[in-house]
Structure formats: structure tokens, C-alpha cells
GROMACS .gro file of C-alpha atoms in nm:
model
  435
    1UNK     CA    1  -1.025   2.299   0.215
    2UNK     CA    2  -0.835   2.021   0.288
    3UNK     CA    3  -0.518   2.246   0.347
    4UNK     CA    4  -0.757   2.460   0.570
    5UNK     CA    5  -0.894   2.158   0.774
    6UNK     CA    6  -0.570   1.990   0.839
    7UNK     CA    7  -0.425   2.343   0.952
    8UNK     CA    8  -0.691   2.374   1.188
    9UNK     CA    9  -0.626   1.995   1.318
   10UNK     CA   10  -0.237   2.034   1.344
   11UNK     CA   11  -0.235   2.385   1.501
   12UNK     CA   12  -0.400   2.660   1.354
   13UNK     CA   13  -0.298   2.903   1.067
   14UNK     CA   14   0.052   2.949   1.259
   15UNK     CA   15   0.160   2.617   1.153
   16UNK     CA   16  -0.082   2.548   0.865
   17UNK     CA   17   0.166   2.670   0.535
   18UNK     CA   18   0.302   2.307   0.492
   19UNK     CA   19  -0.067   2.176   0.443
   20UNK     CA   20  -0.145   2.430   0.180
   21UNK     CA   21   0.180   2.332  -0.013
   22UNK     CA   22   0.086   1.946   0.006
   23UNK     CA   23  -0.228   2.061  -0.116
   24UNK     CA   24  -0.086   2.256  -0.408
   25UNK     CA   25   0.126   1.958  -0.510
   26UNK     CA   26  -0.175   1.724  -0.449
   27UNK     CA   27  -0.370   1.917  -0.712
   28UNK     CA   28  -0.068   1.863  -0.926
   29UNK     CA   29  -0.129   1.494  -0.893
   30UNK     CA   30  -0.502   1.518  -0.972
   31UNK     CA   31  -0.389   1.679  -1.346
   32UNK     CA   32  -0.124   1.391  -1.363
   33UNK     CA   33  -0.330   1.102  -1.317
   34UNK     CA   34  -0.604   1.293  -1.513
   35UNK     CA   35  -0.414   1.318  -1.811
   36UNK     CA   36  -0.255   0.941  -1.787
   37UNK     CA   37  -0.631   0.795  -1.729
   38UNK     CA   38  -0.802   0.986  -2.030
   39UNK     CA   39  -0.675   0.694  -2.281
   40UNK     CA   40  -0.811   0.425  -2.078
   41UNK     CA   41  -1.160   0.586  -2.056
   42UNK     CA   42  -1.146   0.719  -2.450
   43UNK     CA   43  -1.031   0.368  -2.536
   44UNK     CA   44  -1.374   0.209  -2.643
   45UNK     CA   45  -1.440   0.460  -2.862
   46UNK     CA   46  -1.076   0.571  -2.966
   47UNK     CA   47  -0.992   0.192  -3.053
   48UNK     CA   48  -1.300   0.144  -3.281
   49UNK     CA   49  -1.236   0.492  -3.471
   50UNK     CA   50  -0.879   0.428  -3.530
   51UNK     CA   51  -0.910   0.059  -3.585
   52UNK     CA   52  -0.651  -0.037  -3.303
   53UNK     CA   53  -0.638  -0.406  -3.154
   54UNK     CA   54  -0.627  -0.499  -2.827
   55UNK     CA   55  -0.274  -0.626  -2.855
   56UNK     CA   56  -0.202  -0.262  -3.005
   57UNK     CA   57  -0.370  -0.079  -2.745
   58UNK     CA   58  -0.116  -0.323  -2.491
   59UNK     CA   59   0.181  -0.172  -2.662
   60UNK     CA   60   0.040   0.149  -2.654
   61UNK     CA   61   0.015   0.110  -2.270
   62UNK     CA   62   0.360  -0.031  -2.263
   63UNK     CA   63   0.521   0.233  -2.445
   64UNK     CA   64   0.367   0.463  -2.136
   65UNK     CA   65   0.525   0.230  -1.869
   66UNK     CA   66   0.843   0.184  -2.042
   67UNK     CA   67   0.918   0.543  -2.052
   68UNK     CA   68   0.774   0.613  -1.690
   69UNK     CA   69   1.029   0.390  -1.587
   70UNK     CA   70   1.259   0.678  -1.636
   71UNK     CA   71   1.135   0.812  -1.301
   72UNK     CA   72   1.478   0.820  -1.157
   73UNK     CA   73   1.569   1.092  -1.412
   74UNK     CA   74   1.311   1.291  -1.302
   75UNK     CA   75   1.409   1.244  -0.908
   76UNK     CA   76   1.760   1.328  -1.004
   77UNK     CA   77   1.670   1.629  -1.207
   78UNK     CA   78   1.433   1.747  -0.896
   79UNK     CA   79   1.703   1.699  -0.635
   80UNK     CA   80   1.972   1.889  -0.861
   81UNK     CA   81   1.774   2.197  -1.002
   82UNK     CA   82   1.497   2.205  -0.744
   83UNK     CA   83   1.150   2.115  -0.697
   84UNK     CA   84   0.986   2.442  -0.810
   85UNK     CA   85   1.103   2.484  -1.129
   86UNK     CA   86   1.198   2.145  -1.218
   87UNK     CA   87   0.829   2.024  -1.145
   88UNK     CA   88   0.720   2.321  -1.342
   89UNK     CA   89   0.906   2.191  -1.632
   90UNK     CA   90   0.779   1.847  -1.656
   91UNK     CA   91   0.426   1.944  -1.586
   92UNK     CA   92   0.437   2.198  -1.895
   93UNK     CA   93   0.567   1.924  -2.099
   94UNK     CA   94   0.309   1.663  -1.989
   95UNK     CA   95   0.036   1.901  -2.063
   96UNK     CA   96   0.148   2.006  -2.418
   97UNK     CA   97   0.188   1.602  -2.475
   98UNK     CA   98  -0.118   1.507  -2.372
   99UNK     CA   99  -0.286   1.813  -2.601
  100UNK     CA  100  -0.114   1.667  -2.887
  101UNK     CA  101  -0.284   1.314  -2.844
  102UNK     CA  102  -0.571   1.446  -3.025
  103UNK     CA  103  -0.366   1.478  -3.355
  104UNK     CA  104  -0.296   1.097  -3.339
  105UNK     CA  105  -0.444   0.908  -3.652
  106UNK     CA  106  -0.303   0.566  -3.583
  107UNK     CA  107  -0.169   0.332  -3.274
  108UNK     CA  108   0.191   0.412  -3.358
  109UNK     CA  109   0.167   0.785  -3.308
  110UNK     CA  110  -0.007   0.708  -2.993
  111UNK     CA  111   0.253   0.502  -2.846
  112UNK     CA  112   0.497   0.773  -2.934
  113UNK     CA  113   0.304   1.014  -2.737
  114UNK     CA  114   0.221   0.776  -2.446
  115UNK     CA  115   0.578   0.740  -2.423
  116UNK     CA  116   0.682   1.119  -2.435
  117UNK     CA  117   0.386   1.142  -2.175
  118UNK     CA  118   0.531   0.862  -1.942
  119UNK     CA  119   0.857   1.022  -1.931
  120UNK     CA  120   0.743   1.394  -1.813
  121UNK     CA  121   0.471   1.258  -1.596
  122UNK     CA  122   0.713   1.029  -1.385
  123UNK     CA  123   0.797   1.363  -1.223
  124UNK     CA  124   0.493   1.345  -1.024
  125UNK     CA  125   0.584   1.069  -0.744
  126UNK     CA  126   0.963   1.188  -0.685
  127UNK     CA  127   0.814   1.562  -0.661
  128UNK     CA  128   0.540   1.451  -0.384
  129UNK     CA  129   0.764   1.272  -0.155
  130UNK     CA  130   1.040   1.546  -0.221
  131UNK     CA  131   0.777   1.826  -0.118
  132UNK     CA  132   0.650   1.562   0.180
  133UNK     CA  133   1.038   1.533   0.305
  134UNK     CA  134   1.132   1.910   0.310
  135UNK     CA  135   0.808   2.034   0.477
  136UNK     CA  136   0.692   1.802   0.735
  137UNK     CA  137   0.799   1.639   1.042
  138UNK     CA  138   0.841   1.263   1.063
  139UNK     CA  139   0.502   1.211   1.266
  140UNK     CA  140   0.303   1.390   0.986
  141UNK     CA  141   0.497   1.257   0.700
  142UNK     CA  142   0.242   0.951   0.648
  143UNK     CA  143  -0.049   1.185   0.661
  144UNK     CA  144   0.108   1.445   0.389
  145UNK     CA  145   0.205   1.137   0.203
  146UNK     CA  146  -0.192   1.003   0.195
  147UNK     CA  147  -0.300   1.400   0.088
  148UNK     CA  148  -0.064   1.393  -0.205
  149UNK     CA  149  -0.192   1.046  -0.306
  150UNK     CA  150  -0.540   1.151  -0.295
  151UNK     CA  151  -0.447   1.361  -0.631
  152UNK     CA  152  -0.368   0.987  -0.797
  153UNK     CA  153  -0.693   0.871  -0.714
  154UNK     CA  154  -0.938   1.175  -0.755
  155UNK     CA  155  -0.731   1.241  -1.075
  156UNK     CA  156  -0.827   0.878  -1.203
  157UNK     CA  157  -1.186   0.939  -1.052
  158UNK     CA  158  -1.229   1.253  -1.243
  159UNK     CA  159  -1.128   1.107  -1.569
  160UNK     CA  160  -1.464   0.912  -1.655
  161UNK     CA  161  -1.740   1.179  -1.623
  162UNK     CA  162  -1.491   1.420  -1.764
  163UNK     CA  163  -1.378   1.243  -2.090
  164UNK     CA  164  -1.702   1.070  -2.166
  165UNK     CA  165  -1.875   1.431  -2.123
  166UNK     CA  166  -1.599   1.543  -2.382
  167UNK     CA  167  -1.637   1.283  -2.613
  168UNK     CA  168  -2.041   1.280  -2.624
  169UNK     CA  169  -2.071   1.684  -2.669
  170UNK     CA  170  -1.743   1.687  -2.901
  171UNK     CA  171  -1.541   1.420  -2.990
  172UNK     CA  172  -1.255   1.223  -2.860
  173UNK     CA  173  -0.946   1.464  -2.951
  174UNK     CA  174  -1.134   1.723  -2.746
  175UNK     CA  175  -1.112   1.513  -2.443
  176UNK     CA  176  -0.724   1.531  -2.451
  177UNK     CA  177  -0.700   1.904  -2.542
  178UNK     CA  178  -0.905   1.976  -2.199
  179UNK     CA  179  -0.706   1.756  -1.983
  180UNK     CA  180  -0.394   1.916  -2.125
  181UNK     CA  181  -0.492   2.278  -2.085
  182UNK     CA  182  -0.609   2.234  -1.707
  183UNK     CA  183  -0.220   2.151  -1.662
  184UNK     CA  184  -0.104   2.438  -1.783
  185UNK     CA  185  -0.336   2.634  -1.560
  186UNK     CA  186  -0.206   2.434  -1.270
  187UNK     CA  187   0.162   2.519  -1.361
  188UNK     CA  188   0.074   2.895  -1.321
  189UNK     CA  189  -0.037   2.828  -0.986
  190UNK     CA  190   0.262   2.612  -0.887
  191UNK     CA  191   0.514   2.905  -0.993
  192UNK     CA  192   0.288   3.153  -0.800
  193UNK     CA  193   0.266   2.989  -0.533
  194UNK     CA  194   0.505   2.723  -0.440
  195UNK     CA  195   0.870   2.764  -0.290
  196UNK     CA  196   1.063   2.582  -0.056
  197UNK     CA  197   1.075   2.596   0.324
  198UNK     CA  198   1.402   2.775   0.357
  199UNK     CA  199   1.281   3.041   0.096
  200UNK     CA  200   0.911   3.063   0.134
  201UNK     CA  201   0.822   3.422   0.243
  202UNK     CA  202   0.531   3.328   0.395
  203UNK     CA  203   0.641   3.038   0.652
  204UNK     CA  204   0.637   3.185   0.991
  205UNK     CA  205   0.947   3.151   1.222
  206UNK     CA  206   0.705   2.878   1.448
  207UNK     CA  207   0.624   2.644   1.176
  208UNK     CA  208   0.979   2.655   1.055
  209UNK     CA  209   1.109   2.550   1.394
  210UNK     CA  210   0.839   2.283   1.417
  211UNK     CA  211   0.932   2.111   1.104
  212UNK     CA  212   1.267   2.103   1.210
  213UNK     CA  213   1.225   2.012   1.554
  214UNK     CA  214   1.029   1.696   1.403
  215UNK     CA  215   1.280   1.602   1.135
  216UNK     CA  216   1.527   1.302   1.194
  217UNK     CA  217   1.893   1.454   1.204
  218UNK     CA  218   1.988   1.094   1.057
  219UNK     CA  219   1.825   1.184   0.760
  220UNK     CA  220   1.931   1.562   0.682
  221UNK     CA  221   2.093   1.599   0.348
  222UNK     CA  222   2.450   1.730   0.314
  223UNK     CA  223   2.370   1.944  -0.008
  224UNK     CA  224   2.568   1.660  -0.192
  225UNK     CA  225   2.426   1.513  -0.548
  226UNK     CA  226   2.262   1.172  -0.459
  227UNK     CA  227   2.443   0.863  -0.544
  228UNK     CA  228   2.268   0.602  -0.755
  229UNK     CA  229   2.510   0.333  -0.703
  230UNK     CA  230   2.511   0.368  -0.331
  231UNK     CA  231   2.172   0.417  -0.305
  232UNK     CA  232   2.155   0.063  -0.495
  233UNK     CA  233   2.415  -0.120  -0.271
  234UNK     CA  234   2.120  -0.073   0.026
  235UNK     CA  235   1.918  -0.350   0.140
  236UNK     CA  236   1.643  -0.089   0.221
  237UNK     CA  237   1.607   0.025  -0.122
  238UNK     CA  238   1.515  -0.281  -0.235
  239UNK     CA  239   1.296  -0.355   0.062
  240UNK     CA  240   1.060  -0.089  -0.083
  241UNK     CA  241   1.152  -0.135  -0.471
  242UNK     CA  242   1.051  -0.521  -0.486
  243UNK     CA  243   0.718  -0.496  -0.302
  244UNK     CA  244   0.620  -0.160  -0.543
  245UNK     CA  245   0.736  -0.389  -0.827
  246UNK     CA  246   0.445  -0.654  -0.742
  247UNK     CA  247   0.198  -0.421  -0.595
  248UNK     CA  248   0.195  -0.184  -0.868
  249UNK     CA  249   0.009  -0.357  -1.147
  250UNK     CA  250  -0.295  -0.313  -0.932
  251UNK     CA  251  -0.317   0.028  -1.000
  252UNK     CA  252  -0.231  -0.009  -1.381
  253UNK     CA  253  -0.503  -0.262  -1.436
  254UNK     CA  254  -0.746  -0.056  -1.246
  255UNK     CA  255  -0.631   0.255  -1.445
  256UNK     CA  256  -0.596   0.103  -1.812
  257UNK     CA  257  -0.783  -0.197  -1.860
  258UNK     CA  258  -1.090  -0.187  -1.604
  259UNK     CA  259  -1.285   0.052  -1.853
  260UNK     CA  260  -1.226  -0.213  -2.134
  261UNK     CA  261  -1.340  -0.500  -1.918
  262UNK     CA  262  -1.674  -0.333  -1.834
  263UNK     CA  263  -1.706  -0.292  -2.182
  264UNK     CA  264  -1.625  -0.602  -2.321
  265UNK     CA  265  -1.715  -0.845  -2.060
  266UNK     CA  266  -1.996  -0.674  -1.851
  267UNK     CA  267  -2.163  -0.531  -2.118
  268UNK     CA  268  -2.126  -0.143  -2.001
  269UNK     CA  269  -2.187   0.122  -2.245
  270UNK     CA  270  -2.015   0.451  -2.267
  271UNK     CA  271  -2.263   0.621  -2.027
  272UNK     CA  272  -2.258   0.361  -1.789
  273UNK     CA  273  -1.857   0.383  -1.756
  274UNK     CA  274  -1.902   0.752  -1.691
  275UNK     CA  275  -2.127   0.667  -1.418
  276UNK     CA  276  -1.911   0.341  -1.257
  277UNK     CA  277  -1.585   0.367  -1.349
  278UNK     CA  278  -1.487   0.610  -1.121
  279UNK     CA  279  -1.593   0.431  -0.815
  280UNK     CA  280  -1.266   0.225  -0.771
  281UNK     CA  281  -1.066   0.564  -0.721
  282UNK     CA  282  -1.360   0.712  -0.492
  283UNK     CA  283  -1.280   0.413  -0.287
  284UNK     CA  284  -0.883   0.486  -0.331
  285UNK     CA  285  -0.936   0.829  -0.220
  286UNK     CA  286  -1.049   0.679   0.129
  287UNK     CA  287  -0.772   0.458   0.117
  288UNK     CA  288  -0.494   0.715   0.092
  289UNK     CA  289  -0.623   0.860   0.439
  290UNK     CA  290  -0.699   0.486   0.581
  291UNK     CA  291  -0.340   0.372   0.568
  292UNK     CA  292  -0.182   0.683   0.769
  293UNK     CA  293  -0.459   0.655   0.986
  294UNK     CA  294  -0.380   0.275   1.064
  295UNK     CA  295  -0.010   0.385   1.113
  296UNK     CA  296  -0.077   0.668   1.364
  297UNK     CA  297  -0.296   0.407   1.561
  298UNK     CA  298  -0.021   0.151   1.565
  299UNK     CA  299   0.222   0.421   1.669
  300UNK     CA  300  -0.012   0.513   1.930
  301UNK     CA  301  -0.025   0.142   2.088
  302UNK     CA  302   0.354   0.157   2.079
  303UNK     CA  303   0.477   0.027   1.764
  304UNK     CA  304   0.762   0.197   1.576
  305UNK     CA  305   0.702   0.389   1.312
  306UNK     CA  306   0.868   0.133   1.011
  307UNK     CA  307   0.663  -0.199   1.198
  308UNK     CA  308   0.342   0.069   1.169
  309UNK     CA  309   0.397   0.139   0.776
  310UNK     CA  310   0.443  -0.278   0.724
  311UNK     CA  311   0.143  -0.334   0.947
  312UNK     CA  312  -0.061  -0.089   0.720
  313UNK     CA  313   0.074  -0.220   0.399
  314UNK     CA  314   0.030  -0.595   0.509
  315UNK     CA  315  -0.362  -0.503   0.616
  316UNK     CA  316  -0.425  -0.343   0.266
  317UNK     CA  317  -0.251  -0.678   0.117
  318UNK     CA  318  -0.506  -0.899   0.285
  319UNK     CA  319  -0.770  -0.662   0.159
  320UNK     CA  320  -0.676  -0.695  -0.165
  321UNK     CA  321  -0.753  -1.081  -0.166
  322UNK     CA  322  -1.134  -0.962  -0.283
  323UNK     CA  323  -1.008  -0.852  -0.607
  324UNK     CA  324  -0.952  -1.246  -0.657
  325UNK     CA  325  -1.326  -1.274  -0.660
  326UNK     CA  326  -1.412  -1.029  -0.945
  327UNK     CA  327  -1.411  -1.285  -1.197
  328UNK     CA  328  -1.645  -1.521  -1.020
  329UNK     CA  329  -1.930  -1.287  -0.968
  330UNK     CA  330  -2.237  -1.268  -1.181
  331UNK     CA  331  -2.339  -0.964  -1.110
  332UNK     CA  332  -2.177  -0.669  -1.272
  333UNK     CA  333  -2.242  -0.428  -0.957
  334UNK     CA  334  -2.087  -0.725  -0.725
  335UNK     CA  335  -1.776  -0.696  -0.949
  336UNK     CA  336  -1.775  -0.301  -0.925
  337UNK     CA  337  -1.790  -0.315  -0.555
  338UNK     CA  338  -1.464  -0.557  -0.556
  339UNK     CA  339  -1.292  -0.348  -0.799
  340UNK     CA  340  -1.376  -0.047  -0.543
  341UNK     CA  341  -1.238  -0.281  -0.245
  342UNK     CA  342  -0.950  -0.293  -0.449
  343UNK     CA  343  -0.871   0.062  -0.489
  344UNK     CA  344  -0.913   0.123  -0.131
  345UNK     CA  345  -0.693  -0.178  -0.033
  346UNK     CA  346  -0.405  -0.071  -0.291
  347UNK     CA  347  -0.387   0.260  -0.231
  348UNK     CA  348  -0.401   0.189   0.166
  349UNK     CA  349  -0.069  -0.001   0.084
  350UNK     CA  350   0.054   0.177  -0.176
  351UNK     CA  351   0.107   0.570   0.008
  352UNK     CA  352   0.230   0.339   0.314
  353UNK     CA  353   0.533   0.197   0.099
  354UNK     CA  354   0.582   0.518  -0.088
  355UNK     CA  355   0.617   0.705   0.229
  356UNK     CA  356   0.875   0.499   0.334
  357UNK     CA  357   1.132   0.640   0.093
  358UNK     CA  358   1.120   0.966   0.318
  359UNK     CA  359   1.158   0.752   0.657
  360UNK     CA  360   1.466   0.531   0.522
  361UNK     CA  361   1.683   0.775   0.321
  362UNK     CA  362   1.833   1.121   0.325
  363UNK     CA  363   1.614   1.420   0.199
  364UNK     CA  364   1.896   1.501  -0.065
  365UNK     CA  365   1.795   1.157  -0.198
  366UNK     CA  366   1.418   1.136  -0.136
  367UNK     CA  367   1.339   1.230  -0.497
  368UNK     CA  368   1.598   1.013  -0.648
  369UNK     CA  369   1.487   0.714  -0.438
  370UNK     CA  370   1.117   0.765  -0.521
  371UNK     CA  371   1.190   0.763  -0.875
  372UNK     CA  372   1.429   0.432  -0.868
  373UNK     CA  373   1.128   0.258  -0.677
  374UNK     CA  374   0.866   0.386  -0.896
  375UNK     CA  375   1.092   0.298  -1.211
  376UNK     CA  376   1.053  -0.113  -1.025
  377UNK     CA  377   0.681  -0.050  -0.965
  378UNK     CA  378   0.618   0.071  -1.319
  379UNK     CA  379   0.832  -0.226  -1.454
  380UNK     CA  380   0.588  -0.466  -1.295
  381UNK     CA  381   0.311  -0.255  -1.431
  382UNK     CA  382   0.437  -0.293  -1.776
  383UNK     CA  383   0.525  -0.667  -1.779
  384UNK     CA  384   0.164  -0.726  -1.636
  385UNK     CA  385  -0.027  -0.520  -1.899
  386UNK     CA  386   0.177  -0.683  -2.153
  387UNK     CA  387   0.077  -1.010  -2.045
  388UNK     CA  388  -0.280  -0.891  -2.029
  389UNK     CA  389  -0.264  -0.793  -2.385
  390UNK     CA  390  -0.100  -1.104  -2.498
  391UNK     CA  391  -0.298  -1.380  -2.326
  392UNK     CA  392  -0.667  -1.220  -2.267
  393UNK     CA  393  -0.805  -1.348  -2.580
  394UNK     CA  394  -0.724  -1.718  -2.442
  395UNK     CA  395  -0.756  -1.687  -2.063
  396UNK     CA  396  -0.959  -1.374  -1.995
  397UNK     CA  397  -0.935  -1.125  -1.723
  398UNK     CA  398  -0.980  -1.371  -1.432
  399UNK     CA  399  -0.633  -1.487  -1.355
  400UNK     CA  400  -0.520  -1.140  -1.372
  401UNK     CA  401  -0.743  -1.051  -1.101
  402UNK     CA  402  -0.666  -1.377  -0.908
  403UNK     CA  403  -0.297  -1.279  -0.934
  404UNK     CA  404  -0.283  -0.951  -0.825
  405UNK     CA  405  -0.431  -1.063  -0.470
  406UNK     CA  406  -0.122  -1.326  -0.468
  407UNK     CA  407   0.121  -1.077  -0.568
  408UNK     CA  408   0.059  -0.794  -0.293
  409UNK     CA  409   0.105  -1.089  -0.018
  410UNK     CA  410   0.420  -1.176  -0.136
  411UNK     CA  411   0.497  -0.823  -0.150
  412UNK     CA  412   0.388  -0.781   0.195
  413UNK     CA  413   0.624  -1.067   0.328
  414UNK     CA  414   0.914  -0.884   0.121
  415UNK     CA  415   0.875  -0.562   0.331
  416UNK     CA  416   0.910  -0.754   0.635
  417UNK     CA  417   1.208  -0.933   0.521
  418UNK     CA  418   1.416  -0.672   0.379
  419UNK     CA  419   1.377  -0.342   0.510
  420UNK     CA  420   1.580  -0.263   0.827
  421UNK     CA  421   1.481   0.048   1.059
  422UNK     CA  422   1.797   0.326   1.020
  423UNK     CA  423   1.995   0.358   1.302
  424UNK     CA  424   2.121   0.708   1.387
  425UNK     CA  425   2.478   0.759   1.367
  426UNK     CA  426   2.607   0.834   1.776
  427UNK     CA  427   2.725   1.170   1.839
  428UNK     CA  428   3.094   1.234   1.820
  429UNK     CA  429   3.276   1.285   2.182
  430UNK     CA  430   3.423   1.604   2.205
  431UNK     CA  431   3.819   1.604   2.198
  432UNK     CA  432   3.970   1.787   2.505
  433UNK     CA  433   4.329   1.921   2.426
  434UNK     CA  434   4.525   1.940   2.733
  435UNK     CA  435   4.715   2.251   2.778
   0.00000   0.00000   0.00000
């Protein structure tokens, strides 16, 4: 449906295949975030049945975040062997690992499985950015990145009702089996329908020319393998990696800790979690599209692409200030509203900075760069999650909500300070030989 609508908006069926491709990879992101969010929703039940403490739960989430920091490895594999088969391998792995969660009997087993899951699921963001860089001209990459990132929000939004339904009708183990099985179904669809633009048999000549004409020549890949050392030496890498380090803890807090917060602090029961815990992720879906719309609006007013993306990020950071008041409101529904604002604001800025990897780096480097930036984002999330697990009993949740607002404002300052627009290399003059 999304692909059909966007196809008509952007020029009809002649130029619509790229939107079908990004919709397909968005569904992969839905499954990816559904499986990774299942533990958080099942946590109130699972922790009770397996006698797992809050500190041990922090170790379990840390295992996931530690392993997902290997995103550069995933991105490198995708850049080297190709998106179609590389992503299928990773998706098959995370689906089977998710299903294996149902066999866990203690926190140590869960931590090992979460670590393996993080390694495989770290492929999602590099895969999405690689698809965006290959299939879309520059002016559409922000919107395409927003469509892809809807998968993250929608998968997290789908987890509360689906997982709670499985627990209430069967048991907590069945929740992981069901979500993992959905991943295997998606892999079959992916292998059947996806291919790179150069090899896709259904890509029309008109659309292929439209895509190629809208991509920057200075970002065209030369077919060589990406150099991690070379990437690390570039200022623009740190300009998007450090803001992600500071901003990504917000998403981890929403995904991993909010269900426990609503249960222990706000007194929600499991059915209440199913009714309300998905709302921040619905708001996040809207944020995925709001960020690109802001960028397009700024560009129409003469703002250059990179500055437009920085402007959208800054707007998201300002809106994130609302999360600082979650712990101060007495009404639980007001807290849900502020958490929903945080989801909207975070995805507004997140989709913007994630997309910048395809604006600043060559197409044969995009997946690797996205993976490396993801490592920094997940490192920030890991540190933040461990701090919550360690200090929660003594300081509560409120200081962490306040710090999320401050971290995003600092991230906006770094984005404006460090990132530089790439300058196209001048064309080499033709040499004329005298005869």
C-alpha cells in the first residue's frame, strides 16, 4: 500500500519499483524490531517466572547492545557479498535465534541468546541505508529513509499487543516462537522479490535513468572494498557517529525499559501494557515521515540538503525536551503522552542523521559507514542501559529521562559543528596533444 501510494505521488507505475523495494525492506525492519522488542514486553512475566532481578535484566539487554555494536561487520559483509543474499542470511539467523529464546531457563542463557540476536540484527540499519543509496536519487533519499525507519517504529509498536496476546493465550515462550517464525516468512518474500537495480528484471529503463540522473557523481562507488581506516579518518564520520552515540539511548529506553517503568512505577498490569505501551512507537512512525517533510520544506526555501537535515535534527532535539518531565507528572496518561512525544521527536532526528551516511559517503561505503555509526549509537545505548540497571534502585527513572533531553541538544551542537558538506571533485580538463 505504501509503495503504491508513493509510486503514484512520485510519477506512477513507470517510476514506482523503487518504492516497492523500500517497502519490502521496511517489512524486514518491522520483523527485526518486533523480535528485538519482544523481550521488553515479556519482561514483567519472564522476570517473575525465571526469578531474574533488575540488575540481571540489565546484563541481558547489555549483551544485546554489546553484540549489535558489531554492525560494521554486518555492513562490511553487505557491501562485499551484496544486499540480497547478505541480508537474507542475517534475517534467517535472527529469526531462528529469536525462536530459541523460548528454551531459556535462566538469565545467563537469555544473555547469550540476546548477544547472538544482536549480532544478526545489527544488519538491519546498514541494509536499509544501502538500499536507499542504491535505489533512490538524492532528493528522495530522506523520504525513503523515513519509510524504511517506519519499520523500526511499527515493529516496536506491534510487539506489545502481539506478545501480550501470546502470553495470555499460551505462554511467554510462544511469543518468541511466533515472532521468529514471522521472520522466516519474510526471508522467503525477500529472496523472491528483491534484487539490486542493475539486475532487477522489472526495473524499467525510464526509472533506471531517473535514479541514476538524481545521484551525485562524486558519491558513486568504484567497486572497491570499503576501507574502515579511511572512513575513521574522515571528519564527517565523527559528525554523524557522535550525535548517534548521544541520541540513540532514547530509543533503547523506550524499547527496553518503558514496559518495566509502566509496571513498577505507574502500576500498569499486562493488559494495560498491551493497550498503551505501543503509543510511543505509533508516534515514532509519524516522526519517521515528519523529519523528511521538514527537510523537503527547508530545501524548498533554499536551504542546502545537509543544512536542511541538520535543521530537522535540531527541531527533533528541541521537541525531545518534553521527555524530561515524564517523571514529574502525576497522571500516568500524561506520562504516556510525553513518552509518545519522545518517540515522535527521536525518530524525527534519528531518521535524519541515519540518512546522512548516504549523503556524505560513496555508495560502496554506505553500509559500512551506517554500521560503524550504529556501533556508536548502540555503545551509547549500552552505557545508558547499564547505568539504569545499576542506579535505578537508588535514583529512580526521573534523572534518566532528564538526561535524554540534554544529550540530544548536545548531539545537535555536534552535528552542526563537525559535519562538512562534501565538495564534488572538479572535472579533469581534457589534454590536447599537439600534432
